[in-house]
JSON list of C-alpha atoms in Angstrom, two decimals:
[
{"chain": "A", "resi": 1, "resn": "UNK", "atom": "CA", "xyz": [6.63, -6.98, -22.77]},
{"chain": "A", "resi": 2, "resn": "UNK", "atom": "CA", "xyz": [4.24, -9.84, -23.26]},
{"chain": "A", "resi": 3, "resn": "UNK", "atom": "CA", "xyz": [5.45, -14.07, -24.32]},
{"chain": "A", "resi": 4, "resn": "UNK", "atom": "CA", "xyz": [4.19, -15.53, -27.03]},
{"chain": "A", "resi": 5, "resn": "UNK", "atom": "CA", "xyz": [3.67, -19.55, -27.83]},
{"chain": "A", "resi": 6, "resn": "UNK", "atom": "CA", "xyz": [7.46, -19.80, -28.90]},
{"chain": "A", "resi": 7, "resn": "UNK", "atom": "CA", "xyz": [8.65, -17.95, -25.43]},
{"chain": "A", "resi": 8, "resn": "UNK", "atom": "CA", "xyz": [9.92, -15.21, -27.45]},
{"chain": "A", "resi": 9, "resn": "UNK", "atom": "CA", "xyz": [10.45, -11.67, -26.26]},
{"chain": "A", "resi": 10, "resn": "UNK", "atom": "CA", "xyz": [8.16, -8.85, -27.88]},
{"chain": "A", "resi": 11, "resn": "UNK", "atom": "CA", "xyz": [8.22, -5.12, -26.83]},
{"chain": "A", "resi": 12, "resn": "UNK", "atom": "CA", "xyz": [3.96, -3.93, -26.74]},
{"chain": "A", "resi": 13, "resn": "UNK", "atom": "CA", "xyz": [4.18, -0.21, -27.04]},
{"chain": "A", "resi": 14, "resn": "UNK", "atom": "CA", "xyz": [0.09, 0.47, -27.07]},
{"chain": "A", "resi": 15, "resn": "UNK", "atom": "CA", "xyz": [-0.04, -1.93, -24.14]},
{"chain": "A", "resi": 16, "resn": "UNK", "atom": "CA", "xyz": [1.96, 0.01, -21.88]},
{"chain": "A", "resi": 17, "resn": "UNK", "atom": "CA", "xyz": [1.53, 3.44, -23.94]},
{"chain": "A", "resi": 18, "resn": "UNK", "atom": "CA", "xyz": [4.53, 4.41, -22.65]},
{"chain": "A", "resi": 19, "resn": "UNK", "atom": "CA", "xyz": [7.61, 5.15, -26.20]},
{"chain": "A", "resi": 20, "resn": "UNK", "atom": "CA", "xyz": [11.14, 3.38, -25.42]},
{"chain": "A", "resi": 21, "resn": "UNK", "atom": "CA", "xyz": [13.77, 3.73, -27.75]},
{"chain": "A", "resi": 22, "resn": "UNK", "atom": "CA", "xyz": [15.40, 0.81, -27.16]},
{"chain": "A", "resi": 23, "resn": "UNK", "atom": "CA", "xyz": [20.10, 1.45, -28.29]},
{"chain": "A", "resi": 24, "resn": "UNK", "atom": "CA", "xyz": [21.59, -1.59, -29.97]},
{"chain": "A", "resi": 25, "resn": "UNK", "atom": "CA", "xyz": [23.52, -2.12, -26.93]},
{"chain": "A", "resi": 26, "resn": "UNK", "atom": "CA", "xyz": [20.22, -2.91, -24.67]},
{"chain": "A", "resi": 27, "resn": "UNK", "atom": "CA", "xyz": [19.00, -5.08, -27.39]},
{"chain": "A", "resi": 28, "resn": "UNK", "atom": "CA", "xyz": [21.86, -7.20, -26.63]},
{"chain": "A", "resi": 29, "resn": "UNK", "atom": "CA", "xyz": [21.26, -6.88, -22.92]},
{"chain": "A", "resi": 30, "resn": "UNK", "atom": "CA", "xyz": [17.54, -7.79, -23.95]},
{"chain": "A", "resi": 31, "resn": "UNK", "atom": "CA", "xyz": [18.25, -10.79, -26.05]},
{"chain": "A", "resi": 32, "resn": "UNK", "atom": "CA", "xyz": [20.82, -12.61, -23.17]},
{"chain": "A", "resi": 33, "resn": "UNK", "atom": "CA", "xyz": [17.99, -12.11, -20.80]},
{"chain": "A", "resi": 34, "resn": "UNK", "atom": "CA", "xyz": [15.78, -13.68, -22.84]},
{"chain": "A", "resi": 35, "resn": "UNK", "atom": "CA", "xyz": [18.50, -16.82, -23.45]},
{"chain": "A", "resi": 36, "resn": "UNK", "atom": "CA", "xyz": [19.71, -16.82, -19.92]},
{"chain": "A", "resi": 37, "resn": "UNK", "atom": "CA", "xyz": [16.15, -16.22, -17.61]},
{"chain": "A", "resi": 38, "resn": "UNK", "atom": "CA", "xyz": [12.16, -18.00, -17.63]},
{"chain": "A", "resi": 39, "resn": "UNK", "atom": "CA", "xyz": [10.97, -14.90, -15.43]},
{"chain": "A", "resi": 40, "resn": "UNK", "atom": "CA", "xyz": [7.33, -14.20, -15.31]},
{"chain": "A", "resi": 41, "resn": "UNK", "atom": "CA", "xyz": [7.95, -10.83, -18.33]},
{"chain": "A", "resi": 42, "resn": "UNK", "atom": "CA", "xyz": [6.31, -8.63, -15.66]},
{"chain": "A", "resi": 43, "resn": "UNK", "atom": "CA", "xyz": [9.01, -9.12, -13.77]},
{"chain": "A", "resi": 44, "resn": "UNK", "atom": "CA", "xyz": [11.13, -9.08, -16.53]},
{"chain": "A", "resi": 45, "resn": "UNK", "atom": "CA", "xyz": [9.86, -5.52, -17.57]},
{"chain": "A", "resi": 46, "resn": "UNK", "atom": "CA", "xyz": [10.02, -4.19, -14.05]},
{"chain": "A", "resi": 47, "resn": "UNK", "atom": "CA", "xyz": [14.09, -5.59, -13.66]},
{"chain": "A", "resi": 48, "resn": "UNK", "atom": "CA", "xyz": [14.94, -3.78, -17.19]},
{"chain": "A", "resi": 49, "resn": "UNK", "atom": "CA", "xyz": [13.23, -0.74, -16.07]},
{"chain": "A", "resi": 50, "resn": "UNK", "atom": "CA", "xyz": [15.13, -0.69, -12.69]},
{"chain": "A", "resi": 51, "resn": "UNK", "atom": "CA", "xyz": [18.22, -1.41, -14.06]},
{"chain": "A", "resi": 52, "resn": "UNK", "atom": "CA", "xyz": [18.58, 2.39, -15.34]},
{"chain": "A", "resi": 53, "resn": "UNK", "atom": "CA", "xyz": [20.58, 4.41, -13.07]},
{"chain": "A", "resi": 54, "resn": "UNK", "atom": "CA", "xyz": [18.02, 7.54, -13.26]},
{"chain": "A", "resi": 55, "resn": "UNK", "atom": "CA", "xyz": [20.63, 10.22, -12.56]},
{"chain": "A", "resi": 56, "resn": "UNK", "atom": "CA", "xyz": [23.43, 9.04, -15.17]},
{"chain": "A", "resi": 57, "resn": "UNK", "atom": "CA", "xyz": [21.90, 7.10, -17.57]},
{"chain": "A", "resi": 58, "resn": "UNK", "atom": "CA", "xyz": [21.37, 9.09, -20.67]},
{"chain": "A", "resi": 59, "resn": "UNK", "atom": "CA", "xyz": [17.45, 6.83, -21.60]},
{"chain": "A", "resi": 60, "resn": "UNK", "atom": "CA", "xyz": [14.61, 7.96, -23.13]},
{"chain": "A", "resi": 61, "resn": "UNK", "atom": "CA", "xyz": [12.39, 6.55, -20.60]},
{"chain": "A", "resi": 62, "resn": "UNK", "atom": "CA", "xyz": [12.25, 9.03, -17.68]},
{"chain": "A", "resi": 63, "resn": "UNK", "atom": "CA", "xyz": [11.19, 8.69, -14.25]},
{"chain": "A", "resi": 64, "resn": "UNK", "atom": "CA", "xyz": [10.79, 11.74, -12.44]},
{"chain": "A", "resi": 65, "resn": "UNK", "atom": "CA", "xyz": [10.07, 12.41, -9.01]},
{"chain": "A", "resi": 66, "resn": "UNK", "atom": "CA", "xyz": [9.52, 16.51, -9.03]},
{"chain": "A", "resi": 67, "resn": "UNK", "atom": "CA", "xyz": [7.62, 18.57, -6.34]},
{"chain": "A", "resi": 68, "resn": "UNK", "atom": "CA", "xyz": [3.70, 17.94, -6.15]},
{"chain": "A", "resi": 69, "resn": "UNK", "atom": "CA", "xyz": [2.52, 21.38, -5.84]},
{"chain": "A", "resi": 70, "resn": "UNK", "atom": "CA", "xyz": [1.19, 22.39, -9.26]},
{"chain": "A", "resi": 71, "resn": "UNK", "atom": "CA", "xyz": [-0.40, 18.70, -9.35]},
{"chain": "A", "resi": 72, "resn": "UNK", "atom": "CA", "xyz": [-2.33, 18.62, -6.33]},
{"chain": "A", "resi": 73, "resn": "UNK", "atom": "CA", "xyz": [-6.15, 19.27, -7.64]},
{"chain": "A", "resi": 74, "resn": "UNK", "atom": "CA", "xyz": [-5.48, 16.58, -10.66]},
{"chain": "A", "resi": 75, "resn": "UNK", "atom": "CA", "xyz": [-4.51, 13.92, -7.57]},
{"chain": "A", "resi": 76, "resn": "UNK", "atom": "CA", "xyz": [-7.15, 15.46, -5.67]},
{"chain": "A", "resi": 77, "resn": "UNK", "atom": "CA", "xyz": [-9.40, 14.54, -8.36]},
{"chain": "A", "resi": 78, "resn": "UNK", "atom": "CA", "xyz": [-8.73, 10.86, -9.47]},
{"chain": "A", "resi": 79, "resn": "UNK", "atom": "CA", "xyz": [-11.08, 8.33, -8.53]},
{"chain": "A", "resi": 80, "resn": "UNK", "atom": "CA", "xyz": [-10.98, 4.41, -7.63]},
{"chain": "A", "resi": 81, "resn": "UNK", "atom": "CA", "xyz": [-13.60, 2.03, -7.93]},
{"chain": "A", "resi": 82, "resn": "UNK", "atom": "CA", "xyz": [-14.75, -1.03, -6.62]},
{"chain": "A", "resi": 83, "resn": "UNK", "atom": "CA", "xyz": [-12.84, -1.95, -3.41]},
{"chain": "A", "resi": 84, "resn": "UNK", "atom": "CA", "xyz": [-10.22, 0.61, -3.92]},
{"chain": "A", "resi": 85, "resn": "UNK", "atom": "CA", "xyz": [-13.01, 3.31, -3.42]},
{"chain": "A", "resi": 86, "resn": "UNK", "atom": "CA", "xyz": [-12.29, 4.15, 0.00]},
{"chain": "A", "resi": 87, "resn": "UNK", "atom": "CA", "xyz": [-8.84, 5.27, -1.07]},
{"chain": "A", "resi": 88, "resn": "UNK", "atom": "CA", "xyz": [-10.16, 8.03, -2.97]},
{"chain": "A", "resi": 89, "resn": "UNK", "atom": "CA", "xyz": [-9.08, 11.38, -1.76]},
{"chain": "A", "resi": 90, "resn": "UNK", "atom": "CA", "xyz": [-11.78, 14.18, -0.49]},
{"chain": "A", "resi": 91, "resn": "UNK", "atom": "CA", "xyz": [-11.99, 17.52, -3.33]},
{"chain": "A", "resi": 92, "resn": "UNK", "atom": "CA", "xyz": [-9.16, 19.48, -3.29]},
{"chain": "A", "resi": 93, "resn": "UNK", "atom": "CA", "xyz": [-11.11, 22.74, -1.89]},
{"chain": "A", "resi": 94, "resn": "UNK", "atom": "CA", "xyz": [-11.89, 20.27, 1.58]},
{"chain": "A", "resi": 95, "resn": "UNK", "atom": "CA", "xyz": [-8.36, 19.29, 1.17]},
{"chain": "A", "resi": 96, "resn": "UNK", "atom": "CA", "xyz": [-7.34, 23.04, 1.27]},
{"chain": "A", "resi": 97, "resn": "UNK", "atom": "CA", "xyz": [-10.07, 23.91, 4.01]},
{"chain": "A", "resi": 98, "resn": "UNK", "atom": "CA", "xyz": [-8.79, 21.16, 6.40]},
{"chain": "A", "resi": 99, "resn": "UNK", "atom": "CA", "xyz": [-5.71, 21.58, 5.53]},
{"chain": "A", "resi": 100, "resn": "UNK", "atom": "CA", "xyz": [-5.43, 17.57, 4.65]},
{"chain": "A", "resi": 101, "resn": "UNK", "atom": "CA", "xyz": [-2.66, 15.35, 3.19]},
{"chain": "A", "resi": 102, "resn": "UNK", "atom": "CA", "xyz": [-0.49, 17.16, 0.79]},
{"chain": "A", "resi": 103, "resn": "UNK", "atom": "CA", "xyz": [-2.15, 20.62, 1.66]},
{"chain": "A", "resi": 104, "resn": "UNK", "atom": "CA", "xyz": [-1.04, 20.13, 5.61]},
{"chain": "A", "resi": 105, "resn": "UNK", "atom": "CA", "xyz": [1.41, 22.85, 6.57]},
{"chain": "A", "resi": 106, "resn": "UNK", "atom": "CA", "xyz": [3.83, 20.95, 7.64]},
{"chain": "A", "resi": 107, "resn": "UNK", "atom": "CA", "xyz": [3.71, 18.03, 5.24]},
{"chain": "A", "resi": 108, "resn": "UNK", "atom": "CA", "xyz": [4.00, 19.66, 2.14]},
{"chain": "A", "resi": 109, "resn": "UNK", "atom": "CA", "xyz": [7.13, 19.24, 1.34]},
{"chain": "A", "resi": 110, "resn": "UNK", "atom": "CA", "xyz": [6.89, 15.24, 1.87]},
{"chain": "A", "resi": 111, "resn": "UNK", "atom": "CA", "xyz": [4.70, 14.69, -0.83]},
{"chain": "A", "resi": 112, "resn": "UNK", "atom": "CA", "xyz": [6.58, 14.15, -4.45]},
{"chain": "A", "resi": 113, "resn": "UNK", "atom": "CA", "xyz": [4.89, 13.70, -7.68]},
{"chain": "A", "resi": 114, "resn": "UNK", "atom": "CA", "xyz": [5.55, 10.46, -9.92]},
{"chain": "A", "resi": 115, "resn": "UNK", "atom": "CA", "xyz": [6.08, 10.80, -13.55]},
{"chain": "A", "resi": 116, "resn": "UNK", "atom": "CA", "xyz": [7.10, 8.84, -16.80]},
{"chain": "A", "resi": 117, "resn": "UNK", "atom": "CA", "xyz": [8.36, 11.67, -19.34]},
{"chain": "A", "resi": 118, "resn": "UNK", "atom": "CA", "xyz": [5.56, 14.32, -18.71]},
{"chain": "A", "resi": 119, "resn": "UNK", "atom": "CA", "xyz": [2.97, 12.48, -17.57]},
{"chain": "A", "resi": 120, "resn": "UNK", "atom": "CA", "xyz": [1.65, 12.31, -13.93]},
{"chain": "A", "resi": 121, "resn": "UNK", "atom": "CA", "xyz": [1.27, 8.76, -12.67]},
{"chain": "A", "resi": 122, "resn": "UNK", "atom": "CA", "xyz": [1.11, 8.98, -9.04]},
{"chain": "A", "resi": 123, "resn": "UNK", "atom": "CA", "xyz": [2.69, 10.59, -5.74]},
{"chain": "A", "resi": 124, "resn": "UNK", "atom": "CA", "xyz": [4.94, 9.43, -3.12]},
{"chain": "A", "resi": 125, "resn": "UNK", "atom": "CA", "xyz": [5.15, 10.40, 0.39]},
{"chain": "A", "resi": 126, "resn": "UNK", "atom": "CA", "xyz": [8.20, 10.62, 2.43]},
{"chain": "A", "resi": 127, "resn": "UNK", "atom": "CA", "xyz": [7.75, 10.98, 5.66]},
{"chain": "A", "resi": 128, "resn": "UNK", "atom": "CA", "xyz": [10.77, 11.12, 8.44]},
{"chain": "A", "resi": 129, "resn": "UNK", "atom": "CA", "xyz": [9.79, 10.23, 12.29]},
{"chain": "A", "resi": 130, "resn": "UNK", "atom": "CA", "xyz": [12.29, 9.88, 15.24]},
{"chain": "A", "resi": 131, "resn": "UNK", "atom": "CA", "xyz": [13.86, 6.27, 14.59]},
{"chain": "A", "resi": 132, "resn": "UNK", "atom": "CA", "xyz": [12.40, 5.76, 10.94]},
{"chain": "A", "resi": 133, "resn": "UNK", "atom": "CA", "xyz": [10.97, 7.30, 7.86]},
{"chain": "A", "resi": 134, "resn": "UNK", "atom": "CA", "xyz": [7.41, 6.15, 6.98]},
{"chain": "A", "resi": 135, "resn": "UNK", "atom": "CA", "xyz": [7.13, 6.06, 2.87]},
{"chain": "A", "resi": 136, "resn": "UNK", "atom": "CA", "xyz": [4.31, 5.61, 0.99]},
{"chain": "A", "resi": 137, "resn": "UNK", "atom": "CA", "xyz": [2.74, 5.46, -2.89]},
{"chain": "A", "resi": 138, "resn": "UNK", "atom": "CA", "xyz": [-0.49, 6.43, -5.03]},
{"chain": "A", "resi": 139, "resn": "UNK", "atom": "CA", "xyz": [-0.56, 5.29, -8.14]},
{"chain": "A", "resi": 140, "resn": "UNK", "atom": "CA", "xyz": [-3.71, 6.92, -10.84]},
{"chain": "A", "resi": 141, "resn": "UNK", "atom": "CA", "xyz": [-6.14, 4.40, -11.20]},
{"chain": "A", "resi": 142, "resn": "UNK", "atom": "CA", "xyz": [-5.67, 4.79, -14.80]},
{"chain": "A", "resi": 143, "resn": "UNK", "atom": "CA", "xyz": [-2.03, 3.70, -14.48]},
{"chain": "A", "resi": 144, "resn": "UNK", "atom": "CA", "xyz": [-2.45, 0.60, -12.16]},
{"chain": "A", "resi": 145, "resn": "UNK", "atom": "CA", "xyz": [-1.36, -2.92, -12.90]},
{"chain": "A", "resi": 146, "resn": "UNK", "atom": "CA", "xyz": [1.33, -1.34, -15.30]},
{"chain": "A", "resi": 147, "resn": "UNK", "atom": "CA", "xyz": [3.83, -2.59, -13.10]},
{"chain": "A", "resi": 148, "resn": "UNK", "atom": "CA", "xyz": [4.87, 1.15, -12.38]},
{"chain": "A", "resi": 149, "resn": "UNK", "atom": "CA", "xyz": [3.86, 0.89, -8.76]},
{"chain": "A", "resi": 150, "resn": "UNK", "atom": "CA", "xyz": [7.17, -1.39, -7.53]},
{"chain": "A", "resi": 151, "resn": "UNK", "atom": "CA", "xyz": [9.17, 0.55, -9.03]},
{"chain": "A", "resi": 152, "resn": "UNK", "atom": "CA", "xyz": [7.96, 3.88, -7.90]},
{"chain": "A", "resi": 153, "resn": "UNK", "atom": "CA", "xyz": [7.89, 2.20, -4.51]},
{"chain": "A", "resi": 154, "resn": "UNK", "atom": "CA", "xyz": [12.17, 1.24, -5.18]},
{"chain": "A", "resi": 155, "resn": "UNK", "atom": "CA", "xyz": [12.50, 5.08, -6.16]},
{"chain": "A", "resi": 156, "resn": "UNK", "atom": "CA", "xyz": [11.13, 6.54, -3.49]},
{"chain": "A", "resi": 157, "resn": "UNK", "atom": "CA", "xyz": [13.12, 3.90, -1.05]},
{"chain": "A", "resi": 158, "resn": "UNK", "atom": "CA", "xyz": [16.19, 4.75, -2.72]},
{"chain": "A", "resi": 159, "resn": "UNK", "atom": "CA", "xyz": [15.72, 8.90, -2.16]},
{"chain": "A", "resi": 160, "resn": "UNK", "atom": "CA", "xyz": [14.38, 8.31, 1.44]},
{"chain": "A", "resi": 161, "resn": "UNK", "atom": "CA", "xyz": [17.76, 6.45, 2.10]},
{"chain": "A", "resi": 162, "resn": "UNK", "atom": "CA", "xyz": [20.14, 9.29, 0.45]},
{"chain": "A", "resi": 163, "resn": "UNK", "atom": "CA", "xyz": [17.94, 11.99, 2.87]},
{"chain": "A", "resi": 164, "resn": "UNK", "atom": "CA", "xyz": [17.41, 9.81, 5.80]},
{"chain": "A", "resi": 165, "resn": "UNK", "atom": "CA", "xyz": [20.78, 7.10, 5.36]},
{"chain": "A", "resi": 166, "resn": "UNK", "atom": "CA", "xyz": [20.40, 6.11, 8.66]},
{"chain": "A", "resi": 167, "resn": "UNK", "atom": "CA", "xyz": [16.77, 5.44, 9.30]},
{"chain": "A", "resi": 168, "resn": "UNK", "atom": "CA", "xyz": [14.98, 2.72, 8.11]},
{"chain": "A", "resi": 169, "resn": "UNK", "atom": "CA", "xyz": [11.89, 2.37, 6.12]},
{"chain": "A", "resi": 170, "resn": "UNK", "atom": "CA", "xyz": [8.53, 1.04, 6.40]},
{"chain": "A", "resi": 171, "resn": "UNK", "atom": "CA", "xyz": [4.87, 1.19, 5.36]},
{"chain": "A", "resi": 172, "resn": "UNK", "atom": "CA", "xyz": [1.54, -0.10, 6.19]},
{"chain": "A", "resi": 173, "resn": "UNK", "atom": "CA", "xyz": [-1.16, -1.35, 4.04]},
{"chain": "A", "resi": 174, "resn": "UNK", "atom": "CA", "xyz": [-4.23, -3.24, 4.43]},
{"chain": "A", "resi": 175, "resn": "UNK", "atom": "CA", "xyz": [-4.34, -6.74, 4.61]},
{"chain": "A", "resi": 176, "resn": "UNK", "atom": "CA", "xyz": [-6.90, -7.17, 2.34]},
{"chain": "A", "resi": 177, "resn": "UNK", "atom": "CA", "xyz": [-5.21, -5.55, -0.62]},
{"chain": "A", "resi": 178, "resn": "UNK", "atom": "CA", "xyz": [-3.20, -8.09, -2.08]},
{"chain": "A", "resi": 179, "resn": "UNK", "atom": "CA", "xyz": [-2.05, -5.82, -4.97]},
{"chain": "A", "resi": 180, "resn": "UNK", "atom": "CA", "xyz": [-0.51, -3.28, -3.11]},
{"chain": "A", "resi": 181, "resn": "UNK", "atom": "CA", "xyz": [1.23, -5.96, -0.77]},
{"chain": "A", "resi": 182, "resn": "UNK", "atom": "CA", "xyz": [2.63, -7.98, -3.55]},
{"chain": "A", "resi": 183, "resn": "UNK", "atom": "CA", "xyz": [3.74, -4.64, -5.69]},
{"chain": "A", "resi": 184, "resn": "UNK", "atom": "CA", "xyz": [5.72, -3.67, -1.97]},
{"chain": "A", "resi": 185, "resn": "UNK", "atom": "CA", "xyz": [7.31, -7.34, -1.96]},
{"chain": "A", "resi": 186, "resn": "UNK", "atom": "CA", "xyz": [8.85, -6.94, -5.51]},
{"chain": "A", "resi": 187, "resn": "UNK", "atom": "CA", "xyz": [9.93, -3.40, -3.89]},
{"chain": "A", "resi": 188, "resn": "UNK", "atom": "CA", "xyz": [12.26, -5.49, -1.15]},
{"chain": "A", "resi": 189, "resn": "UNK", "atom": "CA", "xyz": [9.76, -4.94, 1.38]},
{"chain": "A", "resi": 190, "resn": "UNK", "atom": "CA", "xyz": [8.32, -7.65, 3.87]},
{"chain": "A", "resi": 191, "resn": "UNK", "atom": "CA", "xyz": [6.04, -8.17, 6.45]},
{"chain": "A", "resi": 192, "resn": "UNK", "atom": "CA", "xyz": [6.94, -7.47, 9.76]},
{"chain": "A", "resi": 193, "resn": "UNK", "atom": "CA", "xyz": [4.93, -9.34, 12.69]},
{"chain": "A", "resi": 194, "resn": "UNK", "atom": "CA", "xyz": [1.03, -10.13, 12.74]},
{"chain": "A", "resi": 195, "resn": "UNK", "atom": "CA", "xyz": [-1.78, -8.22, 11.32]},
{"chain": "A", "resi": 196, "resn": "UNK", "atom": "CA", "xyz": [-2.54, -4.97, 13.69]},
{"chain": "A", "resi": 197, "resn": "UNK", "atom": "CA", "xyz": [-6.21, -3.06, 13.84]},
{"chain": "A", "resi": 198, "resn": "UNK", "atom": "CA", "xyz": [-6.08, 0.96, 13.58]},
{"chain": "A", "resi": 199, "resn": "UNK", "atom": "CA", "xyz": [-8.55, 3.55, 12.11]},
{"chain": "A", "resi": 200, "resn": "UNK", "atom": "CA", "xyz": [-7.39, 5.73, 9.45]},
{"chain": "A", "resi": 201, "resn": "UNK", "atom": "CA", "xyz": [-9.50, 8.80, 8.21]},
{"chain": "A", "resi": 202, "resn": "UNK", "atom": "CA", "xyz": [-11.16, 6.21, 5.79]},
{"chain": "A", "resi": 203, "resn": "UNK", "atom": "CA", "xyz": [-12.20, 4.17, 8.72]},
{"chain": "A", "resi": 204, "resn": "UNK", "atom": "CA", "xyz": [-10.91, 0.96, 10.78]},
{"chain": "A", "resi": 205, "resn": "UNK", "atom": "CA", "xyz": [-8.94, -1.74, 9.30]},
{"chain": "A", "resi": 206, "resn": "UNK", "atom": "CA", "xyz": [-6.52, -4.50, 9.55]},
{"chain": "A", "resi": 207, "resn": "UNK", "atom": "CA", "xyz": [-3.20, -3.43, 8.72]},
{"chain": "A", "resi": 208, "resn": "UNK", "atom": "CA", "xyz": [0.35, -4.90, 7.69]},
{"chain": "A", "resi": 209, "resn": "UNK", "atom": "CA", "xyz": [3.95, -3.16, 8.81]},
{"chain": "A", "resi": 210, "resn": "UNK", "atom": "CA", "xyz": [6.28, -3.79, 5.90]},
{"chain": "A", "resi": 211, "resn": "UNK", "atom": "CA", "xyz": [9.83, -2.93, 6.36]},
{"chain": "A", "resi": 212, "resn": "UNK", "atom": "CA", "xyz": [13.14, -2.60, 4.66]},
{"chain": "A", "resi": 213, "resn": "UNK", "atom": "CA", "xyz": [16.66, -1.90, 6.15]}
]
């Protein structure tokens, strides 16, 4: 969705390369938004997007969160740049060999894979401890600032609560990367205490907790 100089709505299709056939009743849903709200149209986007009830609503837009297995090497194989670098992944074969992430025994079947209609956009992983269930997102760098990644995130959330409905949820990212932290905050997530120091496998940091009930 972008504004233009009159603050009218327009739908970009090649911006977001992603088709929505839009039914005369959304228009209408479209068009009081516009009248009644000033929101930033990111947010805009991401609000129309999560108002779909996945499971019932009958849309042409579909997010899908299916099992990762036949997926893993593509994943295994996407790279970041810049600053984002270290989140790169090792090859699948080390992956495999090590027995790693997604490939670990007794993780695989935390790991989901993120889709809009057939196209892979990222993984999830869900992952239940004693008290709480630690959740977590990758989005393809190809795919980032799309807007996709908060709304993964309130996916994932939302199927971590209907397998786990009595354990809360949180995450940790680095304090550094604003992106992720704001994309978590428009998620319902929020930062829980003071910055914390741990090493990861991609090395020592300083990390955020971010919870939701």
């Amino acid at each position: 969705f972008l504004i233009n100089k009159k603050e009218k709505l327009k739908l970009s299709l090649k911006n977001h390369r992603v088709e929505i056939r839009i039914s005369e009743e959304e228009k209408k849903l479209i068009e009081k938004i516009k009248l009644e709200t000033k929101k930033n149209t990111a947010d805009l986007f991401r609000e129309f997007l999560n108002s779909y009830d996945i499971e019932n609503h009958n849309k042409n837009l579909k997010i899908l969160l299916e099992e990762l297995e036949e997926e893993k090497e593509k994943i295994a194989a996407r790279k970041y740049s810049g600053n984002y670098a270290m989140y790169n992944l090792p090859q699948a074969q080390e992956m495999k060999e090590k027995q790693l992430g997604f490939y670990a025994p007794n993780k695989r079947n935390n790991y989901y894979g993120l889709h809009i209609e057939e196209t892979l956009v990222g993984f999830a992983n869900i992952c239940p401890e004693e008290n709480e269930v630690f959740i977590g997102i990758g989005i393809d760098p190809k795919h980032c600032n799309k807007g996709y990644g908060s709304i993964f995130m309130t996916k994932i959330y939302e199927l971590s609560k209907k397998l786990y409905p009595d354990k809360p949820c949180y995450l940790e990212v680095r304090s550094w990367n604003k992106r992720a932290i704001n994309c978590y905050k428009k998620a319902g997530f929020i930062i829980a205490g003071e910055p914390f120091e741990q090493v990861t496998r991609i090395g020592k940091g300083s990390f955020y907790r971010m919870i939701k009930d």
